[in-house]
mmCIF file of C-alpha atoms in Angstrom:
data_model
loop_
_atom_site.group_PDB
_atom_site.id
_atom_site.type_symbol
_atom_site.label_atom_id
_atom_site.label_comp_id
_atom_site.label_asym_id
_atom_site.label_seq_id
_atom_site.Cartn_x
_atom_site.Cartn_y
_atom_site.Cartn_z
ATOM 1 C CA MET D 1 -63.796 48.179 38.597
ATOM 2 C CA GLY D 2 -65.867 51.091 37.271
ATOM 3 C CA ASN D 3 -62.901 52.712 35.555
ATOM 4 C CA CYS D 4 -65.039 54.338 32.883
ATOM 5 C CA CYS D 5 -66.557 56.600 35.556
ATOM 6 C CA PRO D 6 -63.961 56.820 38.317
ATOM 7 C CA LYS D 7 -64.961 58.482 41.564
ATOM 8 C CA PRO D 8 -62.978 61.424 42.920
ATOM 9 C CA GLU D 9 -60.438 60.130 45.403
ATOM 10 C CA LYS D 10 -59.996 61.149 49.032
ATOM 11 C CA LEU D 11 -57.680 60.074 51.818
ATOM 12 C CA THR D 12 -58.695 56.679 53.195
ATOM 13 C CA ALA D 13 -58.557 57.639 56.888
ATOM 14 C CA GLU D 14 -62.073 58.537 58.055
ATOM 15 C CA ILE D 15 -61.199 61.687 60.004
ATOM 16 C CA VAL D 16 -63.951 63.584 61.807
ATOM 17 C CA PRO D 17 -64.850 66.399 62.110
ATOM 18 C CA HIS D 18 -64.444 67.873 58.623
ATOM 19 C CA ASP D 19 -62.045 70.808 58.645
ATOM 20 C CA GLY D 20 -63.675 72.751 55.809
ATOM 21 C CA ALA D 21 -60.504 72.921 53.706
ATOM 22 C CA LYS D 22 -60.777 74.680 50.343
ATOM 23 C CA VAL D 23 -61.580 72.325 47.468
ATOM 24 C CA TYR D 24 -59.814 72.738 44.119
ATOM 25 C CA PRO D 25 -60.950 71.504 40.675
ATOM 26 C CA THR D 26 -60.881 67.785 39.969
ATOM 27 C CA VAL D 27 -57.656 66.599 38.372
ATOM 28 C CA ARG D 28 -57.527 63.493 36.213
ATOM 29 C CA LEU D 29 -54.352 61.437 36.379
ATOM 30 C CA TYR D 30 -53.856 59.057 33.455
ATOM 31 C CA GLY D 31 -51.250 56.306 33.654
ATOM 32 C CA SER D 32 -50.462 52.672 34.276
ATOM 33 C CA PRO D 33 -51.336 51.293 37.755
ATOM 34 C CA LYS D 34 -47.777 49.889 37.701
ATOM 35 C CA SER D 35 -46.194 53.312 37.185
ATOM 36 C CA ILE D 36 -43.964 54.697 39.935
ATOM 37 C CA VAL D 37 -44.344 58.162 38.369
ATOM 38 C CA ALA D 38 -48.146 57.941 38.603
ATOM 39 C CA ALA D 39 -47.772 56.974 42.289
ATOM 40 C CA TYR D 40 -45.559 60.032 42.940
ATOM 41 C CA LEU D 41 -48.091 62.324 41.281
ATOM 42 C CA ARG D 42 -51.025 60.822 43.153
ATOM 43 C CA PHE D 43 -49.580 61.814 46.514
ATOM 44 C CA ALA D 44 -48.399 65.181 45.265
ATOM 45 C CA LEU D 45 -51.967 65.963 44.148
ATOM 46 C CA LEU D 46 -53.737 64.622 47.227
ATOM 47 C CA HIS D 47 -51.504 66.667 49.503
ATOM 48 C CA LYS D 48 -52.384 69.759 47.482
ATOM 49 C CA SER D 49 -56.011 69.170 48.599
ATOM 50 C CA VAL D 50 -57.328 68.586 45.105
ATOM 51 C CA SER D 51 -60.030 66.122 44.099
ATOM 52 C CA LEU D 52 -58.299 63.371 42.124
ATOM 53 C CA GLU D 53 -59.519 60.814 39.609
ATOM 54 C CA PHE D 54 -57.049 58.129 38.533
ATOM 55 C CA VAL D 55 -57.787 56.748 35.065
ATOM 56 C CA PRO D 56 -55.797 53.551 34.427
ATOM 57 C CA SER D 57 -54.263 53.122 30.999
ATOM 58 C CA ASN D 58 -53.209 49.897 29.342
ATOM 59 C CA GLU D 59 -49.558 48.906 29.486
ATOM 60 C CA THR D 60 -47.776 50.086 26.369
ATOM 61 C CA ALA D 61 -44.937 48.596 24.375
ATOM 62 C CA SER D 62 -42.752 51.392 25.726
ATOM 63 C CA GLU D 63 -43.407 50.282 29.312
ATOM 64 C CA ARG D 64 -42.770 46.621 28.507
ATOM 65 C CA ASP D 65 -39.480 47.595 26.930
ATOM 66 C CA GLY D 66 -38.452 49.678 29.930
ATOM 67 C CA GLY D 67 -39.339 53.029 28.412
ATOM 68 C CA SER D 68 -40.769 56.054 30.240
ATOM 69 C CA ASP D 69 -44.244 55.927 31.755
ATOM 70 C CA PRO D 70 -46.978 57.513 29.590
ATOM 71 C CA VAL D 71 -48.435 59.636 32.405
ATOM 72 C CA ARG D 72 -50.494 62.781 31.862
ATOM 73 C CA LEU D 73 -52.597 65.203 33.880
ATOM 74 C CA GLN D 74 -55.860 66.859 32.886
ATOM 75 C CA VAL D 75 -57.418 69.892 34.604
ATOM 76 C CA GLY D 76 -60.541 70.950 32.758
ATOM 77 C CA SER D 77 -59.563 71.190 29.097
ATOM 78 C CA GLU D 78 -55.850 71.548 29.875
ATOM 79 C CA VAL D 79 -53.714 68.424 29.355
ATOM 80 C CA VAL D 80 -50.075 68.238 30.485
ATOM 81 C CA THR D 81 -47.534 65.517 29.691
ATOM 82 C CA GLY D 82 -43.815 65.180 30.216
ATOM 83 C CA SER D 83 -41.278 63.993 32.760
ATOM 84 C CA ARG D 84 -42.005 63.629 36.457
ATOM 85 C CA GLU D 85 -40.238 66.944 37.087
ATOM 86 C CA THR D 86 -42.338 68.715 34.430
ATOM 87 C CA LEU D 87 -45.569 67.405 35.911
ATOM 88 C CA LEU D 88 -44.549 68.290 39.469
ATOM 89 C CA ARG D 89 -43.682 71.835 38.371
ATOM 90 C CA PHE D 90 -47.143 72.105 36.803
ATOM 91 C CA ILE D 91 -48.766 70.931 40.064
ATOM 92 C CA ASP D 92 -46.798 73.497 42.086
ATOM 93 C CA ALA D 93 -47.659 76.315 39.674
ATOM 94 C CA ARG D 94 -51.353 75.442 39.519
ATOM 95 C CA PHE D 95 -52.104 74.604 43.171
ATOM 96 C CA PRO D 96 -50.950 76.445 46.334
ATOM 97 C CA GLY D 97 -49.097 74.732 49.136
ATOM 98 C CA PRO D 98 -45.626 73.397 49.937
ATOM 99 C CA SER D 99 -43.528 72.681 46.844
ATOM 100 C CA VAL D 100 -43.803 69.047 45.798
ATOM 101 C CA GLU D 101 -41.123 69.491 43.140
ATOM 102 C CA ALA D 102 -38.575 70.579 45.756
ATOM 103 C CA ALA D 103 -39.591 67.666 47.985
ATOM 104 C CA ALA D 104 -39.072 65.211 45.118
ATOM 105 C CA GLY D 105 -35.843 66.765 43.856
ATOM 106 C CA GLY D 106 -33.007 64.385 43.086
ATOM 107 C CA GLY D 107 -35.307 61.365 42.866
ATOM 108 C CA GLY D 108 -37.203 62.148 46.045
ATOM 109 C CA VAL D 109 -34.216 61.593 48.342
ATOM 110 C CA GLY D 110 -32.470 64.571 49.914
ATOM 111 C CA ARG D 111 -28.754 64.793 50.634
ATOM 112 C CA GLU D 112 -29.251 63.808 54.275
ATOM 113 C CA ASP D 113 -31.324 60.771 53.273
ATOM 114 C CA GLU D 114 -28.657 59.547 50.849
ATOM 115 C CA THR D 115 -26.357 58.816 53.788
ATOM 116 C CA THR D 116 -29.084 57.365 56.021
ATOM 117 C CA PRO D 117 -29.334 53.544 56.009
ATOM 118 C CA LEU D 118 -32.401 52.269 54.148
ATOM 119 C CA LEU D 119 -33.754 50.444 57.195
ATOM 120 C CA VAL D 120 -33.549 53.603 59.297
ATOM 121 C CA ARG D 121 -35.395 55.610 56.615
ATOM 122 C CA MET D 122 -38.127 52.977 56.486
ATOM 123 C CA THR D 123 -38.542 52.757 60.268
ATOM 124 C CA VAL D 124 -38.651 56.521 60.801
ATOM 125 C CA LEU D 125 -41.233 56.940 58.027
ATOM 126 C CA HIS D 126 -43.345 54.211 59.643
ATOM 127 C CA HIS D 127 -43.174 56.112 62.936
ATOM 128 C CA ARG D 128 -44.245 59.394 61.321
ATOM 129 C CA SER D 129 -47.196 57.816 59.536
ATOM 130 C CA MET D 130 -48.413 55.880 62.560
ATOM 131 C CA LEU D 131 -48.257 58.927 64.820
ATOM 132 C CA ARG D 132 -50.127 61.071 62.310
ATOM 133 C CA GLN D 133 -52.856 58.468 61.761
ATOM 134 C CA LEU D 134 -53.087 57.862 65.512
ATOM 135 C CA GLU D 135 -53.450 61.614 66.061
ATOM 136 C CA SER D 136 -56.426 61.610 63.688
ATOM 137 C CA VAL D 137 -58.093 58.808 65.625
ATOM 138 C CA VAL D 138 -57.408 60.578 68.944
ATOM 139 C CA ARG D 139 -59.037 63.784 67.643
ATOM 140 C CA TRP D 140 -62.036 61.814 66.427
ATOM 141 C CA ALA D 141 -62.366 60.098 69.822
ATOM 142 C CA GLU D 142 -62.235 63.478 71.581
ATOM 143 C CA ASP D 143 -64.990 64.761 69.306
ATOM 144 C CA LEU D 144 -67.128 61.675 69.977
ATOM 145 C CA ALA D 145 -66.659 62.028 73.736
ATOM 146 C CA THR D 146 -67.464 65.747 73.664
ATOM 147 C CA ARG D 147 -70.683 65.139 71.745
ATOM 148 C CA GLY D 148 -71.615 62.271 74.077
ATOM 149 C CA GLY D 149 -73.778 60.364 71.626
ATOM 150 C CA LYS D 150 -75.106 63.303 69.617
ATOM 151 C CA LYS D 151 -74.954 63.232 65.836
ATOM 152 C CA ALA D 152 -71.906 64.652 64.066
ATOM 153 C CA ILE D 153 -72.187 67.885 62.067
ATOM 154 C CA ASN D 154 -70.888 65.994 59.038
ATOM 155 C CA PRO D 155 -73.892 63.919 57.829
ATOM 156 C CA THR D 156 -71.698 61.470 55.878
ATOM 157 C CA VAL D 157 -70.764 59.659 59.095
ATOM 158 C CA GLY D 158 -74.406 58.689 59.665
ATOM 159 C CA SER D 159 -76.058 57.909 63.002
ATOM 160 C CA PRO D 160 -74.013 57.641 66.235
ATOM 161 C CA ARG D 161 -73.901 53.857 65.928
ATOM 162 C CA MET D 162 -72.821 54.083 62.277
ATOM 163 C CA GLU D 163 -70.129 56.566 63.255
ATOM 164 C CA ILE D 164 -68.800 54.237 65.955
ATOM 165 C CA ARG D 165 -68.438 51.473 63.352
ATOM 166 C CA LYS D 166 -66.512 53.818 61.036
ATOM 167 C CA PHE D 167 -64.382 54.975 63.941
ATOM 168 C CA GLY D 168 -63.679 51.349 64.805
ATOM 169 C CA ARG D 169 -62.546 50.619 61.233
ATOM 170 C CA SER D 170 -60.135 53.554 61.308
ATOM 171 C CA TYR D 171 -58.673 52.441 64.625
ATOM 172 C CA SER D 172 -58.365 48.863 63.347
ATOM 173 C CA GLU D 173 -56.252 50.103 60.426
ATOM 174 C CA VAL D 174 -53.931 51.993 62.782
ATOM 175 C CA LEU D 175 -53.751 48.947 65.060
ATOM 176 C CA GLU D 176 -52.888 46.581 62.212
ATOM 177 C CA VAL D 177 -50.016 48.767 61.003
ATOM 178 C CA LEU D 178 -48.721 49.174 64.576
ATOM 179 C CA MET D 179 -48.826 45.405 65.117
ATOM 180 C CA GLU D 180 -47.095 44.569 61.834
ATOM 181 C CA HIS D 181 -44.444 47.220 62.460
ATOM 182 C CA ALA D 182 -43.694 45.736 65.888
ATOM 183 C CA GLN D 183 -43.562 42.236 64.382
ATOM 184 C CA MET D 184 -41.160 43.449 61.686
ATOM 185 C CA GLU D 185 -38.863 44.998 64.278
ATOM 186 C CA GLU D 186 -38.876 41.899 66.494
ATOM 187 C CA THR D 187 -38.272 39.399 63.672
ATOM 188 C CA ILE D 188 -35.975 41.390 61.343
ATOM 189 C CA LEU D 189 -34.398 44.517 62.871
ATOM 190 C CA PHE D 190 -33.920 43.627 66.536
ATOM 191 C CA PRO D 191 -32.023 40.368 65.794
ATOM 192 C CA LEU D 192 -29.544 42.398 63.730
ATOM 193 C CA PHE D 193 -28.825 44.663 66.691
ATOM 194 C CA ASP D 194 -28.770 41.823 69.245
ATOM 195 C CA LYS D 195 -26.321 39.858 67.101
ATOM 196 C CA ALA D 196 -23.903 42.791 67.355
ATOM 197 C CA ASP D 197 -24.639 43.589 71.028
ATOM 198 C CA ARG D 198 -26.765 41.134 72.968
ATOM 199 C CA GLY D 199 -29.521 42.832 74.934
ATOM 200 C CA LEU D 200 -29.400 46.086 72.971
ATOM 201 C CA THR D 201 -33.122 45.865 72.164
ATOM 202 C CA LYS D 202 -34.316 44.614 75.570
ATOM 203 C CA ALA D 203 -36.051 47.891 76.508
ATOM 204 C CA ALA D 204 -37.776 48.201 73.117
ATOM 205 C CA LYS D 205 -39.127 44.635 73.372
ATOM 206 C CA GLU D 206 -40.446 45.328 76.870
ATOM 207 C CA GLU D 207 -42.278 48.414 75.593
ATOM 208 C CA HIS D 208 -43.862 46.373 72.796
ATOM 209 C CA ALA D 209 -45.168 43.901 75.401
ATOM 210 C CA ARG D 210 -46.398 46.806 77.576
ATOM 211 C CA ASP D 211 -48.429 48.418 74.787
ATOM 212 C CA LEU D 212 -50.043 45.282 73.338
ATOM 213 C CA PRO D 213 -52.795 44.895 75.995
ATOM 214 C CA ILE D 214 -53.702 48.586 75.685
ATOM 215 C CA MET D 215 -53.960 48.400 71.884
ATOM 216 C CA ASN D 216 -56.135 45.288 71.909
ATOM 217 C CA GLY D 217 -58.173 46.596 74.843
ATOM 218 C CA ILE D 218 -59.144 49.751 72.952
ATOM 219 C CA LYS D 219 -60.404 47.633 70.060
ATOM 220 C CA GLU D 220 -62.596 45.602 72.424
ATOM 221 C CA ASP D 221 -63.862 48.779 74.133
ATOM 222 C CA ILE D 222 -64.970 50.188 70.767
ATOM 223 C CA LYS D 223 -66.892 46.982 70.032
ATOM 224 C CA SER D 224 -68.586 47.144 73.442
ATOM 225 C CA VAL D 225 -69.631 50.776 73.043
ATOM 226 C CA GLY D 226 -70.948 50.084 69.541
ATOM 227 C CA VAL D 227 -73.792 47.906 70.847
ATOM 228 C CA LEU D 228 -74.954 50.338 73.555
ATOM 229 C CA ASP D 229 -77.838 52.801 73.311
ATOM 230 C CA SER D 230 -76.263 56.069 72.117
ATOM 231 C CA GLY D 231 -78.380 58.010 74.600
ATOM 232 C CA SER D 232 -77.332 56.011 77.659
ATOM 233 C CA PRO D 233 -74.856 57.101 80.366
ATOM 234 C CA ASP D 234 -72.848 53.910 79.709
ATOM 235 C CA PHE D 235 -72.378 54.979 76.060
ATOM 236 C CA ARG D 236 -71.048 58.384 77.079
ATOM 237 C CA GLU D 237 -68.798 56.908 79.762
ATOM 238 C CA GLY D 238 -67.477 54.361 77.269
ATOM 239 C CA LEU D 239 -66.555 57.116 74.815
ATOM 240 C CA TYR D 240 -64.637 59.037 77.492
ATOM 241 C CA ASN D 241 -62.758 55.873 78.478
ATOM 242 C CA ILE D 242 -61.829 55.155 74.858
ATOM 243 C CA SER D 243 -60.625 58.732 74.394
ATOM 244 C CA ALA D 244 -58.510 58.555 77.549
ATOM 245 C CA ARG D 245 -56.952 55.209 76.625
ATOM 246 C CA LEU D 246 -56.147 56.421 73.115
ATOM 247 C CA LYS D 247 -54.349 59.471 74.530
ATOM 248 C CA LEU D 248 -52.359 57.160 76.792
ATOM 249 C CA LEU D 249 -51.421 54.952 73.835
ATOM 250 C CA GLN D 250 -50.492 57.995 71.771
ATOM 251 C CA GLY D 251 -48.157 59.269 74.478
ATOM 252 C CA GLN D 252 -46.505 55.878 74.906
ATOM 253 C CA CYS D 253 -46.031 55.468 71.139
ATOM 254 C CA LYS D 254 -44.430 58.909 70.870
ATOM 255 C CA GLN D 255 -42.029 58.091 73.686
ATOM 256 C CA HIS D 256 -41.232 54.628 72.311
ATOM 257 C CA PHE D 257 -40.583 55.852 68.775
ATOM 258 C CA MET D 258 -38.393 58.703 70.022
ATOM 259 C CA GLU D 259 -36.316 56.315 72.135
ATOM 260 C CA GLU D 260 -35.816 53.968 69.187
ATOM 261 C CA GLU D 261 -34.767 56.824 66.917
ATOM 262 C CA VAL D 262 -32.360 58.307 69.476
ATOM 263 C CA GLU D 263 -30.997 55.245 71.285
ATOM 264 C CA LEU D 264 -31.231 52.341 68.816
ATOM 265 C CA LEU D 265 -31.438 53.305 65.135
ATOM 266 C CA PRO D 266 -28.187 55.333 65.141
ATOM 267 C CA PHE D 267 -26.343 52.010 65.659
ATOM 268 C CA MET D 268 -27.623 50.735 62.283
ATOM 269 C CA GLU D 269 -24.668 52.259 60.450
ATOM 270 C CA ALA D 270 -22.282 50.501 62.851
ATOM 271 C CA LEU D 271 -23.687 47.137 61.713
ATOM 272 C CA GLU D 272 -21.834 47.759 58.417
ATOM 273 C CA LEU D 273 -24.406 46.087 56.187
ATOM 274 C CA SER D 274 -23.525 46.044 52.518
ATOM 275 C CA LYS D 275 -25.916 47.691 50.032
ATOM 276 C CA GLU D 276 -26.965 44.211 48.933
ATOM 277 C CA GLN D 277 -27.700 43.205 52.526
ATOM 278 C CA GLU D 278 -29.640 46.431 53.123
ATOM 279 C CA VAL D 279 -31.890 45.905 50.108
ATOM 280 C CA SER D 280 -32.397 42.231 50.957
ATOM 281 C CA THR D 281 -33.364 43.112 54.539
ATOM 282 C CA LEU D 282 -35.657 45.888 53.318
ATOM 283 C CA GLU D 283 -37.482 43.348 51.135
ATOM 284 C CA GLN D 284 -37.805 41.019 54.146
ATOM 285 C CA CYS D 285 -39.415 43.868 56.100
ATOM 286 C CA PHE D 286 -41.926 44.409 53.289
ATOM 287 C CA ASP D 287 -42.709 40.668 53.371
ATOM 288 C CA VAL D 288 -43.309 40.599 57.134
ATOM 289 C CA MET D 289 -45.521 43.711 56.927
ATOM 290 C CA ARG D 290 -47.640 42.039 54.257
ATOM 291 C CA GLU D 291 -50.947 43.837 54.868
ATOM 292 C CA THR D 292 -49.212 47.191 55.406
ATOM 293 C CA HIS D 293 -47.637 46.834 51.957
ATOM 294 C CA GLY D 294 -50.810 45.422 50.459
ATOM 295 C CA ARG D 295 -54.332 46.670 51.161
ATOM 296 C CA LEU D 296 -53.097 49.148 53.832
ATOM 297 C CA LEU D 297 -50.290 50.714 51.790
ATOM 298 C CA LYS D 298 -52.440 53.691 50.778
ATOM 299 C CA PHE D 299 -53.305 54.199 54.435
ATOM 300 C CA LEU D 300 -49.635 54.122 55.450
ATOM 301 C CA LEU D 301 -48.600 56.603 52.757
ATOM 302 C CA GLU D 302 -51.523 58.939 53.381
ATOM 303 C CA GLY D 303 -50.270 59.324 56.938
ATOM 304 C CA LEU D 304 -47.185 61.070 55.517
ATOM 305 C CA PRO D 305 -46.667 64.542 54.035
ATOM 306 C CA ALA D 306 -46.153 64.462 50.257
ATOM 307 C CA HIS D 307 -42.352 64.659 50.463
ATOM 308 C CA ASP D 308 -42.211 61.742 52.925
ATOM 309 C CA ALA D 309 -44.664 59.647 50.884
ATOM 310 C CA ILE D 310 -42.356 60.149 47.891
ATOM 311 C CA LYS D 311 -39.380 59.029 50.003
ATOM 312 C CA TYR D 312 -41.252 55.841 50.891
ATOM 313 C CA LEU D 313 -42.072 55.227 47.244
ATOM 314 C CA GLU D 314 -38.329 55.466 46.566
ATOM 315 C CA LEU D 315 -37.808 52.638 49.073
ATOM 316 C CA ILE D 316 -40.446 50.540 47.306
ATOM 317 C CA ASN D 317 -38.711 51.315 44.008
ATOM 318 C CA LYS D 318 -35.587 49.564 45.337
ATOM 319 C CA CYS D 319 -37.317 46.173 45.268
ATOM 320 C CA ARG D 320 -35.390 43.838 43.003
ATOM 321 C CA ASP D 321 -38.539 41.820 42.381
ATOM 322 C CA LYS D 322 -40.229 44.180 39.935
ATOM 323 C CA ALA D 323 -43.432 42.128 39.920
ATOM 324 C CA ARG D 324 -43.642 42.649 43.701
ATOM 325 C CA MET D 325 -42.985 46.377 43.316
ATOM 326 C CA GLU D 326 -45.668 46.698 40.639
ATOM 327 C CA SER D 327 -48.104 44.778 42.841
ATOM 328 C CA MET D 328 -47.584 47.340 45.625
ATOM 329 C CA LEU D 329 -47.988 50.253 43.213
ATOM 330 C CA GLN D 330 -51.256 48.788 41.960
ATOM 331 C CA MET D 331 -52.584 48.788 45.546
ATOM 332 C CA ILE D 332 -51.878 52.526 45.677
ATOM 333 C CA LEU D 333 -53.404 53.449 42.344
ATOM 334 C CA LYS D 334 -56.301 51.036 41.947
#
């Protein structure tokens, strides 16, 4: 795994062009890969635009016995330990930006969220992440189309053909989360609504069917452009077409998500699910979105601001199967 010399971490989405944001000193985060506290701190630090190294520690007797996580931060020669709140206060004091301690106050869930059904919280956070990651891909596509086959300013993306492959990987990640989210809604959430009021989700299902050919078509277009000569007119035309189709998809996703949040999700409370039923259904959603809560979980969370990523971690923390929860946390921190 190379843990003795960990590499500084960066967000997994390959966003181009580079925005030239200020870089702060590398911070080392020590803790168990199974630690929910370490997961909170990881996102707090990444959203402060610091370079982060996670150094896994062995599970201690305290952890096995249900004790507090032995998590600590190191910046240069300075080492800080303590509760989650203590460490978040240190991050806020040391690095500029929105307060992560305030965002995580009261266990990461604000007063408004406490009254919001778990399944609504999860769905809305999915929407926010997908739109943000899709926005990144749209901006990258616009930049590719504007350059028309010329090399990027950022040399790390490589040649035009190498950049297209990286762009394709980023879009594929967005596509996979979108597809799993739609599958989760159609197999878990929509049947709950339709059981209470038959046909309530008809429009949402029709929009899913409408968007599927566009989403898959963009993936095929990227593959086709990737084999063309980067100096050819067909290459440039292909990039413009991809950019245009992505903007269309982005607009349709925004509209679809807004309609769900305004016209459908408010009825969740009327379903009168018990807390036990809510948690059980939440776990079913995690199971259906297997890749999103496995190898793509970092990608999903990195599409959220720090305070929203912490809210999603709180949802993961509600899993009754602690081995499953720890498995998800390890995907974040590995």
